[in-house]
CSV table of C-alpha atoms in Angstrom, one decimal:
chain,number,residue,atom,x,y,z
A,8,UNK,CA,178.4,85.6,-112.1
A,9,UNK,CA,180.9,85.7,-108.8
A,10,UNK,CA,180.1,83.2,-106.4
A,11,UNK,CA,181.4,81.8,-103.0
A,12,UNK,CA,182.8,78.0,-103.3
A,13,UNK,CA,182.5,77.7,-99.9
A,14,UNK,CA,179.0,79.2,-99.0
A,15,UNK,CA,176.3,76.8,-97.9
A,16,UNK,CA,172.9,76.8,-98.7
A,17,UNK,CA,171.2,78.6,-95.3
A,18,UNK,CA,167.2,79.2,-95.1
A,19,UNK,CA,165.7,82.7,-95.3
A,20,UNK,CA,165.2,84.6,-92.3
A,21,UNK,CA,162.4,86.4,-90.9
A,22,UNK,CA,159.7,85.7,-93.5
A,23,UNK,CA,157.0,83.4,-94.3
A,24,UNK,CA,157.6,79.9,-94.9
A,25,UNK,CA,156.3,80.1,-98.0
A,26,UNK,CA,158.2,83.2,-98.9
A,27,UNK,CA,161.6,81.6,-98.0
A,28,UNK,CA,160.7,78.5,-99.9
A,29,UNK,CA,160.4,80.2,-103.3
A,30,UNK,CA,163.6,82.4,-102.0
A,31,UNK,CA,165.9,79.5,-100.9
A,32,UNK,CA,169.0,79.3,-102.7
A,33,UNK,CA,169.8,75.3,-102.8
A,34,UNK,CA,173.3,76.0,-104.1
A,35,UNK,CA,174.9,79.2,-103.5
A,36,UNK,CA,178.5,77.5,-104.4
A,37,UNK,CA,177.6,76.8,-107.9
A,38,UNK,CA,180.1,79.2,-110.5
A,39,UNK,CA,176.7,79.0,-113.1
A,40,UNK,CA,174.1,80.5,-110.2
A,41,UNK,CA,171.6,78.2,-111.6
A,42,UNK,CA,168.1,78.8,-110.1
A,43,UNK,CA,167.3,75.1,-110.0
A,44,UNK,CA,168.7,73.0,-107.8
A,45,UNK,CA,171.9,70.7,-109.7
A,46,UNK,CA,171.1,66.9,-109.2
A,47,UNK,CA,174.4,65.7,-108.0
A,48,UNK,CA,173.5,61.9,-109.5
A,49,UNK,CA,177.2,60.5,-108.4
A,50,UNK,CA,177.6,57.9,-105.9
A,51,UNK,CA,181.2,58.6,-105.1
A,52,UNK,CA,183.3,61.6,-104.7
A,53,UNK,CA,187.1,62.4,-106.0
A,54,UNK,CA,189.0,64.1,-102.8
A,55,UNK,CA,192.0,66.6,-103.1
A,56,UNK,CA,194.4,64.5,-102.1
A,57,UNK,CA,195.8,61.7,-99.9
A,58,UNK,CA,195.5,63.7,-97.0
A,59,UNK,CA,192.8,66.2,-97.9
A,60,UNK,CA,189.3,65.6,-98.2
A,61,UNK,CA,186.4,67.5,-98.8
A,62,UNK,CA,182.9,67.7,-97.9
A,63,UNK,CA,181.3,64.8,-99.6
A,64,UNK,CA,183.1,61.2,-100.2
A,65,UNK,CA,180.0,58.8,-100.8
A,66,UNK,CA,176.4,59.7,-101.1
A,67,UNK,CA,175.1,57.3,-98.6
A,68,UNK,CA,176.8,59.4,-96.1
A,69,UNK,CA,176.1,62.8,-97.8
A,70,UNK,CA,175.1,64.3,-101.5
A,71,UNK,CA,175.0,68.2,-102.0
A,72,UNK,CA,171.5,67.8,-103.2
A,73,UNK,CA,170.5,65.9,-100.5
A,74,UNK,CA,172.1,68.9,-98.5
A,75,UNK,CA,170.1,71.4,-100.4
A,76,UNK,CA,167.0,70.0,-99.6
A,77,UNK,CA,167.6,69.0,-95.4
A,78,UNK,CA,168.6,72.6,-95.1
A,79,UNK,CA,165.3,73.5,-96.9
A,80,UNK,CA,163.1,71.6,-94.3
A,81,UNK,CA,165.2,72.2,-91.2
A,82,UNK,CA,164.4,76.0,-91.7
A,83,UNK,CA,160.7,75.3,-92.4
A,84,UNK,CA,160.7,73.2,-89.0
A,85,UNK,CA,163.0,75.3,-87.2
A,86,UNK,CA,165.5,72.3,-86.3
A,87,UNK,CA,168.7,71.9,-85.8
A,88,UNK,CA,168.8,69.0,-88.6
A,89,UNK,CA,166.7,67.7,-91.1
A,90,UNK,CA,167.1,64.1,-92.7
A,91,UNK,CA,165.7,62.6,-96.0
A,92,UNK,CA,165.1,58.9,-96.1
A,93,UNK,CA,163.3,56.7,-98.8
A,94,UNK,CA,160.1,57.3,-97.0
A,95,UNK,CA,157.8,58.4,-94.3
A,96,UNK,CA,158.3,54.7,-92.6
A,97,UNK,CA,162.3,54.3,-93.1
A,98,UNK,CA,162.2,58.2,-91.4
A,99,UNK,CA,159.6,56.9,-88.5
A,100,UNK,CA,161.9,53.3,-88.3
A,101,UNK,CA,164.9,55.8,-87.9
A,102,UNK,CA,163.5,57.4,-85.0
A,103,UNK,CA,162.8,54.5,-83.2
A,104,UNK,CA,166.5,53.6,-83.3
A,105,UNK,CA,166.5,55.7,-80.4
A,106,UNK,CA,165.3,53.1,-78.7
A,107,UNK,CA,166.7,50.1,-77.0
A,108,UNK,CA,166.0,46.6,-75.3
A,109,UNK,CA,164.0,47.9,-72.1
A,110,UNK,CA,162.9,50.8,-72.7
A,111,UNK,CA,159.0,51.7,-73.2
A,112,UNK,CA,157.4,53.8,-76.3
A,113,UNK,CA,153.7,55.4,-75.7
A,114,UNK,CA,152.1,55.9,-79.3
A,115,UNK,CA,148.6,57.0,-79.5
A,116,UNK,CA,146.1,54.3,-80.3
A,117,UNK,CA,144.7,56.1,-83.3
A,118,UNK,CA,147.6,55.6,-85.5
A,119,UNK,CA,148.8,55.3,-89.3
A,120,UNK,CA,148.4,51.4,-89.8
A,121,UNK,CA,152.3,51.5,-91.0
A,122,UNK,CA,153.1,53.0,-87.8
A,123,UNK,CA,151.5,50.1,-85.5
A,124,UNK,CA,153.3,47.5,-88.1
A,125,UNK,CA,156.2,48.7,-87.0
A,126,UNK,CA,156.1,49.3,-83.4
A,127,UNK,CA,154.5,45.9,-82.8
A,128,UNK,CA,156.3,43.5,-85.5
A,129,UNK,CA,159.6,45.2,-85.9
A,130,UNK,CA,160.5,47.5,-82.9
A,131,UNK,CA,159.1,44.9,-80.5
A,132,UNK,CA,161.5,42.2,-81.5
A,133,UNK,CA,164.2,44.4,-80.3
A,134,UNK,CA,163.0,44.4,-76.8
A,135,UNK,CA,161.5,47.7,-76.7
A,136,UNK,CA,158.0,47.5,-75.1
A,137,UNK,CA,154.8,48.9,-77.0
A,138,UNK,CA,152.4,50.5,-75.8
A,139,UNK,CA,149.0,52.5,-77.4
A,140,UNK,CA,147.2,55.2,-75.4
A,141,UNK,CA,144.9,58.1,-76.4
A,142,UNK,CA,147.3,60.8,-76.6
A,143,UNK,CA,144.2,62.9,-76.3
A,144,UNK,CA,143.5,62.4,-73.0
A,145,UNK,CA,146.6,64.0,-71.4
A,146,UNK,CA,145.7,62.2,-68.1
A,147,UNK,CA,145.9,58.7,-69.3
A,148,UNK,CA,149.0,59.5,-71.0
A,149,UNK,CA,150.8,60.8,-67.0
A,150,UNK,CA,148.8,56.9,-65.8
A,151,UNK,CA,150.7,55.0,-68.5
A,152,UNK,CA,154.3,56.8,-68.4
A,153,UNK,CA,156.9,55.3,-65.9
A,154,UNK,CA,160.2,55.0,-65.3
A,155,UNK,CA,160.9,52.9,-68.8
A,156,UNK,CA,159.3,55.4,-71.1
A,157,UNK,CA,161.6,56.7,-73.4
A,158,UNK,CA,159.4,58.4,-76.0
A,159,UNK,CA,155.8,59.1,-76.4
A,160,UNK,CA,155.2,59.2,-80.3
A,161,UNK,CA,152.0,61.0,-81.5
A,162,UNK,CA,149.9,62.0,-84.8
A,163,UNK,CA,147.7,65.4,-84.3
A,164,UNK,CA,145.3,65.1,-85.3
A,165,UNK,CA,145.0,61.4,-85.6
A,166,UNK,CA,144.9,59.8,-88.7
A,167,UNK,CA,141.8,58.7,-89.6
A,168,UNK,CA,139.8,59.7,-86.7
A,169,UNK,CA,141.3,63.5,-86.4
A,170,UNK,CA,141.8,63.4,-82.6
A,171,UNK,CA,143.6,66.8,-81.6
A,172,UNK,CA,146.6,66.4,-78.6
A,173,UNK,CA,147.6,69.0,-76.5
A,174,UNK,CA,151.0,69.2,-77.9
A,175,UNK,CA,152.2,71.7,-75.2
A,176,UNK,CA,151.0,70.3,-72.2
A,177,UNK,CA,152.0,67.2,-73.4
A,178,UNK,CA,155.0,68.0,-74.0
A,179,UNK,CA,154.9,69.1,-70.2
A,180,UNK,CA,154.1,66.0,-68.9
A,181,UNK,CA,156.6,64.0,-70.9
A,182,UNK,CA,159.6,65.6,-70.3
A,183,UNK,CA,158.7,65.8,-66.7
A,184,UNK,CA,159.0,62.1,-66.9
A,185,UNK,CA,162.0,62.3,-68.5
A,186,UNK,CA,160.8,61.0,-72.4
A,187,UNK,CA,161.3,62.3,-75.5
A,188,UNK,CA,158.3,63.8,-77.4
A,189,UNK,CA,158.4,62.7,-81.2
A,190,UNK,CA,155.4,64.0,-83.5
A,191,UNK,CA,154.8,63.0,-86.8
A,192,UNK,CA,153.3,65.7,-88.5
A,193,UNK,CA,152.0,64.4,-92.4
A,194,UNK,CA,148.6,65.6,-92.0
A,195,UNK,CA,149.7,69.0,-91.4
A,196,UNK,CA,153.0,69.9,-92.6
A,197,UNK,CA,155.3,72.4,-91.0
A,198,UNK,CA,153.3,74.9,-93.5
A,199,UNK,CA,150.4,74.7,-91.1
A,200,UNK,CA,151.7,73.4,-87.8
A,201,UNK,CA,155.4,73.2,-86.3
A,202,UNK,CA,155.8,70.7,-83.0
A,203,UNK,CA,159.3,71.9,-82.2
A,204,UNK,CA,157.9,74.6,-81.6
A,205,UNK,CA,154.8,73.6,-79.2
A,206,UNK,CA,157.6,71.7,-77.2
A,207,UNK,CA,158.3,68.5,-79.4
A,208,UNK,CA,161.6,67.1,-79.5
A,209,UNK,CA,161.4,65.2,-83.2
A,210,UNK,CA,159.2,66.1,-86.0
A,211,UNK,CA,158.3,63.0,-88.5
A,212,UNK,CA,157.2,63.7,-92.0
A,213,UNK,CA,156.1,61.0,-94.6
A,214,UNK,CA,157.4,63.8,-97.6
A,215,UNK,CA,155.6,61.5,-100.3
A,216,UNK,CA,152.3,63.8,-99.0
A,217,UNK,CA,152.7,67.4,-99.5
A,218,UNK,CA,156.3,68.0,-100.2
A,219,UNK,CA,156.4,66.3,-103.1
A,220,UNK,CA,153.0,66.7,-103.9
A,221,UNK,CA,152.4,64.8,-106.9
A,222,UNK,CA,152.4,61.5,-105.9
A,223,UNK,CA,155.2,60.8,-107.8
A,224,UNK,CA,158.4,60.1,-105.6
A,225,UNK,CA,158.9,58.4,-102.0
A,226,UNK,CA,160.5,60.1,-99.0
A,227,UNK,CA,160.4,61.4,-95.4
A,228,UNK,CA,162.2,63.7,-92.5
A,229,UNK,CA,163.5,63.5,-89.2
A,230,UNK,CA,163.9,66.7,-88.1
A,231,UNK,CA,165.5,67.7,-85.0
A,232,UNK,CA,165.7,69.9,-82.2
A,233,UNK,CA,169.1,69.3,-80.6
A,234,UNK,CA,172.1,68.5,-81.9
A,235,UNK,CA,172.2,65.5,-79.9
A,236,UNK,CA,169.3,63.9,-81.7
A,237,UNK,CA,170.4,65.2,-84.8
A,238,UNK,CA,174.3,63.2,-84.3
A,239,UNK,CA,172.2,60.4,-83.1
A,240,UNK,CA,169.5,60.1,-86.3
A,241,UNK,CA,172.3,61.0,-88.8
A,242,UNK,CA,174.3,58.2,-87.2
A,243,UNK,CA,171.5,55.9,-88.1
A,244,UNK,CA,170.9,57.1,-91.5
A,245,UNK,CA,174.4,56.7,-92.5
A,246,UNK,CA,175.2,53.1,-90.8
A,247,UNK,CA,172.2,52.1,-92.5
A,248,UNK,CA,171.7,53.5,-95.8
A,249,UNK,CA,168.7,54.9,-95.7
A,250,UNK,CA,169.2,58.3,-96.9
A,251,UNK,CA,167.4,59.8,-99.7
A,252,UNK,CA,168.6,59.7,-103.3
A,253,UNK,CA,169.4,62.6,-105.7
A,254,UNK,CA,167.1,62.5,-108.3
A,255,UNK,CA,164.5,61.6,-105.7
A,256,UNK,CA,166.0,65.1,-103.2
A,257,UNK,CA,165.7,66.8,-106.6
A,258,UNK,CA,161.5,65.9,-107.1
A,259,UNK,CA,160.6,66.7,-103.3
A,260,UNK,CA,162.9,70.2,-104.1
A,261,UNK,CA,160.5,71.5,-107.1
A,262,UNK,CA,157.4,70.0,-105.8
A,263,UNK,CA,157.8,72.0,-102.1
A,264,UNK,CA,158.3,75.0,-104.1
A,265,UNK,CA,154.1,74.7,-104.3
A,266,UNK,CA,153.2,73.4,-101.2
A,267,UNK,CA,151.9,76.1,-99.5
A,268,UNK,CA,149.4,76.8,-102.4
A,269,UNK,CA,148.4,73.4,-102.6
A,270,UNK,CA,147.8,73.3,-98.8
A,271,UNK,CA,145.8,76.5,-99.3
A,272,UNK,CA,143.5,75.6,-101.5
A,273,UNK,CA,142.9,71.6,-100.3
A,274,UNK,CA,142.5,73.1,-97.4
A,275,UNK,CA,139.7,75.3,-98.5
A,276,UNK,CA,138.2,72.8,-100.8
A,277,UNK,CA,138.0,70.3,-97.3
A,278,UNK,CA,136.4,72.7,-94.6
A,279,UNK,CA,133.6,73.2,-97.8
A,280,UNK,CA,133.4,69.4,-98.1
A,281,UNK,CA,133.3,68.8,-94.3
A,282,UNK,CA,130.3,71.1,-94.1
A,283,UNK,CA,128.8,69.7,-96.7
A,284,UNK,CA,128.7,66.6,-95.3
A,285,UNK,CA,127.9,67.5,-91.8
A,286,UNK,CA,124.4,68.3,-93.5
A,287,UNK,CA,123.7,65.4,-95.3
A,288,UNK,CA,121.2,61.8,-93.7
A,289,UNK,CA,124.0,59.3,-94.9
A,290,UNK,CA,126.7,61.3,-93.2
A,291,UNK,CA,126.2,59.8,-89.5
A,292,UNK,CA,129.4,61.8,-88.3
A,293,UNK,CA,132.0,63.8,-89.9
A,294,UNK,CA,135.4,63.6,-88.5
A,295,UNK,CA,137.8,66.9,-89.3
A,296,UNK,CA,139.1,69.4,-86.9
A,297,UNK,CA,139.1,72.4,-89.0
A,298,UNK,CA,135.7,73.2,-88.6
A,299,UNK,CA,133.6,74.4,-85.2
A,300,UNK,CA,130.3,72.7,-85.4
A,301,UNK,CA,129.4,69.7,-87.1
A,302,UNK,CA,126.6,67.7,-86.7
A,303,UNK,CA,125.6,65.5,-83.3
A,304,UNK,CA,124.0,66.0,-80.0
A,305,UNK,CA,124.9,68.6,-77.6
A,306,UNK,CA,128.0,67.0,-76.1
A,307,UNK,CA,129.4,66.3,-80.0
A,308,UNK,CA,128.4,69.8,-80.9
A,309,UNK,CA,130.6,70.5,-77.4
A,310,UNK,CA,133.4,68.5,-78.0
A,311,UNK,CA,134.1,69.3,-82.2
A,312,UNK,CA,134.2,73.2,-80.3
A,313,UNK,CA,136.8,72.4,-77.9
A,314,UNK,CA,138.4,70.4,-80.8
A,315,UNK,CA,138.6,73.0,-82.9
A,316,UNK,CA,139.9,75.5,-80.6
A,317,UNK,CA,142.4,73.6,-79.6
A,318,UNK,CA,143.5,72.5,-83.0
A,319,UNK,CA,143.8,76.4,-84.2
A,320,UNK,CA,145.6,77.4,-81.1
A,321,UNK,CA,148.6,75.0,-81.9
A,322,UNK,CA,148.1,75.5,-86.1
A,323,UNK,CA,147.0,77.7,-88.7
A,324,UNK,CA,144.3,74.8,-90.1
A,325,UNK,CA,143.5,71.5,-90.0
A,326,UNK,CA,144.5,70.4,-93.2
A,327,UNK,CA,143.1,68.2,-96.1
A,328,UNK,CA,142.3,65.2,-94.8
A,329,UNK,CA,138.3,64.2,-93.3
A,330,UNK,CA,136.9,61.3,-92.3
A,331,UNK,CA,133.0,60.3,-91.6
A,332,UNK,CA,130.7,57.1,-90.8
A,333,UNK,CA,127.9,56.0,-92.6
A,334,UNK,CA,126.9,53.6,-89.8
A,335,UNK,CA,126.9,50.7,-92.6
A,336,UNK,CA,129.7,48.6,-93.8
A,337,UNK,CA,127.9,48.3,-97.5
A,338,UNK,CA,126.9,51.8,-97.3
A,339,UNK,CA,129.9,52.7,-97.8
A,340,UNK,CA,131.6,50.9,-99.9
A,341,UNK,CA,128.6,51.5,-102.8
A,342,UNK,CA,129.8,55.4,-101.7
A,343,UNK,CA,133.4,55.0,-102.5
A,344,UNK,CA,133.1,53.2,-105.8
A,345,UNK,CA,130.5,55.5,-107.4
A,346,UNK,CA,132.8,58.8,-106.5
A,347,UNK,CA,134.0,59.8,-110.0
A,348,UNK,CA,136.5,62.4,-109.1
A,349,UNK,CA,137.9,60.9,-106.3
A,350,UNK,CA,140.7,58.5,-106.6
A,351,UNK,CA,140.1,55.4,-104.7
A,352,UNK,CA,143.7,54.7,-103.5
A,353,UNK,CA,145.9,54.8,-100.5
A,354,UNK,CA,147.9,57.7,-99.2
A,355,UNK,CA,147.0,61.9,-99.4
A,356,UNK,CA,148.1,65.5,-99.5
A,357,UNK,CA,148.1,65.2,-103.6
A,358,UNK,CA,146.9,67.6,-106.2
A,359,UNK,CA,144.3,65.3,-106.7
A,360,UNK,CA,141.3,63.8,-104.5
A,361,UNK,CA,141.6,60.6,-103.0
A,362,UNK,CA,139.2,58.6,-101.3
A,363,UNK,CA,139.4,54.5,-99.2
A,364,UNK,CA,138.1,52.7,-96.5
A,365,UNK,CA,141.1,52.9,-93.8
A,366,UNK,CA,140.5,49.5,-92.3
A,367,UNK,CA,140.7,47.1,-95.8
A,368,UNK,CA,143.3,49.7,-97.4
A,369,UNK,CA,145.6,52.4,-95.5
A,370,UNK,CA,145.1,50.5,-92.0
A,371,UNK,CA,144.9,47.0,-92.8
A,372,UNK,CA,148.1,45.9,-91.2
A,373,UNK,CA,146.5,46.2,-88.0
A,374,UNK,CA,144.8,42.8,-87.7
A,375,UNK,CA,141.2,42.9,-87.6
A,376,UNK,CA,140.6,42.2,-83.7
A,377,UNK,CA,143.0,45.3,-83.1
A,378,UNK,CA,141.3,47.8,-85.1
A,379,UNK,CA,139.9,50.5,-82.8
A,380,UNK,CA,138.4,52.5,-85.7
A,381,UNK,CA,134.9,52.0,-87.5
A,382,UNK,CA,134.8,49.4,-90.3
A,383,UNK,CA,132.2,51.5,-92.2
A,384,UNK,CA,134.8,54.5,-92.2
A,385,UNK,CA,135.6,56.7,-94.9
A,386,UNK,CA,138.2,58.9,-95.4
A,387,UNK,CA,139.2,61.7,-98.0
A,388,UNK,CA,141.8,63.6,-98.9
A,389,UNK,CA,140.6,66.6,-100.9
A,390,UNK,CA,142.5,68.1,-103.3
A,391,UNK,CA,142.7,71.2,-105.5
A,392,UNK,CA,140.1,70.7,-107.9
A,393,UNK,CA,137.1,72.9,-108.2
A,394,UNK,CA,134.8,72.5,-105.1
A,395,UNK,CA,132.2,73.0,-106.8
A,396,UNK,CA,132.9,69.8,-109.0
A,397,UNK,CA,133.7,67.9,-105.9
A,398,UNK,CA,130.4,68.6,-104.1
A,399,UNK,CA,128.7,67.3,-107.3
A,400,UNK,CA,130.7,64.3,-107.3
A,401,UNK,CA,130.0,63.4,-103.3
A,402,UNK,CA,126.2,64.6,-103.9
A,403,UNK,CA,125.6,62.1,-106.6
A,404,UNK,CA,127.8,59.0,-105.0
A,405,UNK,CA,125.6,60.0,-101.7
A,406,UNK,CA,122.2,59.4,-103.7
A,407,UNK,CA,123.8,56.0,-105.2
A,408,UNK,CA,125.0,54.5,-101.9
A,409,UNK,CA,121.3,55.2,-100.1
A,410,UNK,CA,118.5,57.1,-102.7
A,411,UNK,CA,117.6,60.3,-102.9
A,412,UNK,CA,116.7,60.4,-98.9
A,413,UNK,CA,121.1,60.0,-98.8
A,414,UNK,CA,121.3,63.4,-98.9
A,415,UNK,CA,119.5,67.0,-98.0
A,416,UNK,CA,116.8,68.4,-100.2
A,417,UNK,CA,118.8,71.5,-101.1
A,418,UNK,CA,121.4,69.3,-102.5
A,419,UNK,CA,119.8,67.4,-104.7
A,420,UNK,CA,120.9,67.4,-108.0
C-alpha cells in the first residue's frame, strides 16, 4: 500500500461528527495503512542528524498518537487546537494558567465540586480573584464583571442542578467586557453541543466521560479557538508535563469511535427515566433539561419550558445525566442503596448506570457551609441498558425508600 510519509492526520469534512469519527484516519503516514491507530509507547525520539530534526523529539512535548487523537477532537469541536492531559482537572488547571496575579475569574455557582477545589484552594493562591455567580442569569453576570475579569468559566447545563446558560448572549456580554469565555462541556460533549460555535473561546472536556466511555482510562481537552490560546495552552502543557500518554491517547481513540451511539441511546434511556420520575410521590422535583414539562406549579411548569427551549436551541439534547429531590436526607439515601442496576459511584457518561448523592460524593470538596445544592439530592447518569430494566430497578428502590405510596399506582410492580 503507497502512502505519504509526510501527510498528517486531518478531520473529515462536511459530514456528521459521527461519520468523520468512524472515517478518521489517525495515521495516514504509516507504510502498513493500519486501520487502528499505532501506539507510539516511546518516550524519546532518534532525529536525522546533528542539525536535522524531525517532528517529534520527546513525548512530553509531542507523541504521534497523541497527535492522532488532538486532531480527532479539534475537528469534532471545530478549534484550532485540541490538547490531551491526564484528566478533565489537569485540562480545567491548564486553562486557568491563563490567568495571573490580579486578574478576576466569574464561574457559575453551580459547579463540578473539583472545579470549586481548584479555583478556591489552588488558583486563589496565585493571586487570581474567585468569584461564583449564576451564569444563568445573564444580568448578574454584566453586575459582577469589571475591569479585572479575565474569564468567565461555565458548565451548561450545570452539573447537578442542570441550569441552562445563554451561551450566545453570554458570550456577548463577556467579550464586550473584554473576557474570555471558557465552557466546559462534559455533560454534553461536542456530539450534542459545540460552544465555539455559540461564541465560546475554550471548550473543556473531562474525556474520562464519554470519550473514553468505559470508565477505564483518565483524560481531558482544551480545545481552542485561536491560535493564540492554542500557543498559550500548549505552552502550558509542555512546561508542565501534563500531556496525555500513549497508551492512554490510544483507549480514548477506540472508545470515541462509539460515542455517538452511546450518547444516543443514554440519552434516550434518560428523557424515559426523567419522565418517569416526574410522575412519581417520592420524586419532589426532577432536575434535566431535555424534557419540556415536568412536574411543579405553574411557574416550574413555565420555567423547565423556557429551559428546554433554550437548551435545544444551543444543542441537539440534553444528555445523560438528571438529578431530583426527595425532600429528605434519609429518603434518599435508602433510594440509592436499594437501586440494583445502578452503580453507586462517582463520575458519568459510562456504558453503565451510575447513581450518588453529589454533596457526600462527587461535590464534597466544597465544604459543607458552601454547598448551594440540596443535601437530599440525587443524581444519575443513565446508561445504555434496557429502559425497561432500569425503570424496574428505580420503581422498586422507590417503594423501599418510602412504601408503596413512593410511587404512582400505574407503576407498581
Amino acid at each position: 500500500m503507497a502512502s505519504n510519509t509526510k501527510a498528517k492526520p486531518a478531520y473529515p469534512k462536511g459530514v456528521d461528527v459521527s461519520t468523520a469519527i468512524c472515517c478518521y484516519n489517525p495515521c495516514p503516514n504509516d507504510p502498513h495503512g493500519p486501520t487502528s491507530m499505532p501506539i507510539y509507547q516511546s518516550s524519546t525520539f532518534i532525529q536525522p542528524s546533528a542539525t536535522e530534526f524531525q517532528e517529534y523529539d520527546y513525548t512530553r512535548s509531542g507523541n504521534p498518537t497523541r497527535s492522532a487523537l488532538e486532531t480527532l477532537v479539534a475537528g469534532m469541536d471545530g478549534a484550532d487546537r485540541a490538547f490531551a492531559f491526564t484528566s478533565g482537572m489537569a485540562a480545567l488547571s491548564c486553562m486557568t494558567r491563563l490567568l495571573k496575579s490580579g486578574d478576576e475569574i466569574l464561574c457559575n455557582a453551580d459547579i463540578y465540586g473539583g472545579m470549586y477545589r481548584l479555583l478556591t484552594k489552588v488558583t486563589a493562591k496565585a493571586g487570581v480573584n474567585v468569584k461564583f455567580v449564576a451564569s444563568w442569569d445573564l444580568e448578574k453576570v454584566r453586575k459582577m464583571m469589571g475591569p479585572k475579569t479575565k474569564i468567565v468559566h461555565i458548565e451548561s447545563p450545570s452539573n447537578p442542578l442542570m441550569m441552562v446558560t445563554d451561551i450566545r448572549k453570554l458570550a456577548e456580554i463577556v467579550h464586550a467586557g473584554g473576557a474570555l469565555l471558557t465552557v466546559d462541556n462534559t455533560i454534553l460533549s461536542p456530539v450534542l453541543m459545540k460552544p465555539l460555535e455559540l461564541g465560546a473561546d475554550i471548550v473543556v472536556h473531562s474525556a474520562t466521560k464519554f470519550f473514553g466511555g468505559h470508565a477505564d482510562v483518565m483524560s481531558g481537552f482544551v480545545c481552542c479557538k485561536t491560535k493564540e490560546l492554542s500557543d498559550q495552552i500548549y505552552f502550558h502543557q509542555n512546561a508542565e508535563g501534563t500531556g496525555l500518554a500513549p497508551f492512554d491517547c490510544w483507549l480514548v481513540l477506540r472508545g470515541v469511535k462509539t460515542m455517538p451511539l452511546r450518547i444516543e441511546r443514554g440519552m434516550a434511556n434518560c428523557v424515559a427515566v426523567a419522565n418517569f420520575l416526574a410522575q412519581q410521590p417520592l420524586c419532589k422535583k426532577v432536575h434535566y433539561a431535555g424534557v419540556p414539562t415536568l412536574k411543579g406549579d405553574a411557574a416550574a411548569v413555565k420555567e423547565q419550558k423556557r429551559r428546554y427551549e433554550l437548551q435545544m436551541s444551543q444543542a441537539k439534547g440534553a444528555g445523560v445525566l438528571l438529578s431530583f429531590e426527595t425532600g429528605n436526607i434519609p429518603t434518599s439515601q435508602r433510594f440509592v442503596s436499594a437501586l440494583k442496576l445502578f452503580k453507586i459511584t462517582v463520575s458519568f457518561g459510562g456504558c453503565s448506570s451510575v447513581v450518588e448523592m453529589p454533596s457526600v460524593l462527587s461535590h464534597a470538596s466544597i465544604p459543607l457551609e458552601e454547598q448551594h445544592l440540596p443535601p437530599d439530592l440525587v443524581r444519575m447518569s443513565v446508561g445504555i441498558e434496557d429502559p425497561r430494566d432500569l425503570i424496574k430497578d428505580i420503581t422498586q428502590a422507590l417503594i423501599a425508600a418510602g412504601g408503596p405510596s413512593a410511587v404512582a399506582p400505574s407503576a407498581r410492580l
